[in-house]
Coordinates of C-alpha atoms in Angstrom, one line a residue:
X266 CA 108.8 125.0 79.4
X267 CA 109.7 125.9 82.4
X268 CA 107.4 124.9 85.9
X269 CA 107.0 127.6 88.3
X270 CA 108.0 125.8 91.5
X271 CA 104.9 126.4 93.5
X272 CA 103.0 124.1 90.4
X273 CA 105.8 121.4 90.6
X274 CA 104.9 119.4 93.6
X275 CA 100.8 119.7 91.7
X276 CA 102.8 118.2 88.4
X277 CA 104.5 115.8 89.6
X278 CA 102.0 114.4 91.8
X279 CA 99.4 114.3 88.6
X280 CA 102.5 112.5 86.6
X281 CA 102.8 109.9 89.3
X282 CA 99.0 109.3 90.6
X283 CA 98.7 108.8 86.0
X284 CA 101.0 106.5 86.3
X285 CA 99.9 104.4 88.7
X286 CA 103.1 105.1 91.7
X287 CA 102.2 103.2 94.6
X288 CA 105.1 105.3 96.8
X289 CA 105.9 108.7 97.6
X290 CA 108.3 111.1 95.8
X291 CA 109.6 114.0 96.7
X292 CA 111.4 117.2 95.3
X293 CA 114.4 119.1 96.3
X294 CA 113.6 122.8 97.3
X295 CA 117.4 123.8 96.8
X296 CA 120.3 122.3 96.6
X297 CA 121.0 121.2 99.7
X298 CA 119.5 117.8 98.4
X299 CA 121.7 117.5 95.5
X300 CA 124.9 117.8 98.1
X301 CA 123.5 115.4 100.9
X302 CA 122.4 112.8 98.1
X303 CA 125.3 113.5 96.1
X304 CA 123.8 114.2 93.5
X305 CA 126.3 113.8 89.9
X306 CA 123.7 114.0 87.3
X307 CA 120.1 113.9 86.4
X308 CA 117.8 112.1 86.5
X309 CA 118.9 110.6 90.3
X310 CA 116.4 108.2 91.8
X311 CA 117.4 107.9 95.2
X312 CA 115.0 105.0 97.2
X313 CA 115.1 105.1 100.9
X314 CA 114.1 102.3 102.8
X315 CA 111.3 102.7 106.0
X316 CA 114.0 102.6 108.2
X317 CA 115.3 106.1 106.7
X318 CA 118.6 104.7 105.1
X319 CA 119.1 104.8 101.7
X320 CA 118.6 101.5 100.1
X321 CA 119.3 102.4 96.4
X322 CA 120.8 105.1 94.0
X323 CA 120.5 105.7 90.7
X324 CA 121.8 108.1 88.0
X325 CA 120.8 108.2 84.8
X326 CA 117.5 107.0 83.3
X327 CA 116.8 103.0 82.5
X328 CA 115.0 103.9 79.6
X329 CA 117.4 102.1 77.4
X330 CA 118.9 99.8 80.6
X331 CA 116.8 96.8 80.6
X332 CA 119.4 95.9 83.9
X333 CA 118.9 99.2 85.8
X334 CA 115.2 99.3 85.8
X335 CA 114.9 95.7 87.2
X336 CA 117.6 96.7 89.7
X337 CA 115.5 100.3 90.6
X338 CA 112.1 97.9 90.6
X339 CA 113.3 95.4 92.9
X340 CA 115.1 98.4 95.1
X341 CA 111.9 100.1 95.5
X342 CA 109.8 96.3 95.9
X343 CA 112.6 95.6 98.9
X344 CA 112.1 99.3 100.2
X345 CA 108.3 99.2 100.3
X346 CA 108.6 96.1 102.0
X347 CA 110.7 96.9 105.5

C-alpha cells in the first residue's frame, strides 16, 4: 500500500514511538538524500553522531545478520553517547 507522503513522517513516528526508539529518524523528501548518503540499496540505516559526522552505515536489513545488528546497536549506543 502505498503512504501518501504527507502521512509518512505520522507513520513512521507511530512505528518508532511503538517500538520503543529512544533517537530520532528522519526521512528523505527527494533524492538528494539518497546521492549525499550514497545510497545503493534499501533499507540504509545511516547513524550520525552529535557532532554531525556520520558514524555508521548500513545497507541491507540484520534481520537474518545476528553480526550487523550488534554492529548498528553499538553504532547508534556510541552515537547517542558523544
Amino acid at each position: 500500500e502505498k503512504v501518501p507522503p504527507e502521512k509518512e513522517a505520522e507513520i513512521v513516528a507511530a512505528f518508532l514511538k511503538e517500538l520503543g526508539v529512544p533517537f530520532a529518524a528522519g526521512i528523505a523528501a527527494d533524492v538528494k538524500n539518497l546521492h549525499n548518503y550514497a545510497v545503493r540499496g534499501i533499507p540504509h540505516t545511516v547513524v550520525i553522531g552529535k557532532d554531525g559526522k556520520v558514524a555508521h552505515v548500513k545497507t541491507g536489513s540484520s534481520k537474518r545478520n545476528d553480526r550487523g545488528l550488534q554492529d548498528l546497536k553499538a553504532a547508534i549506543e556510541r552515537a547517542i553517547k558523544g
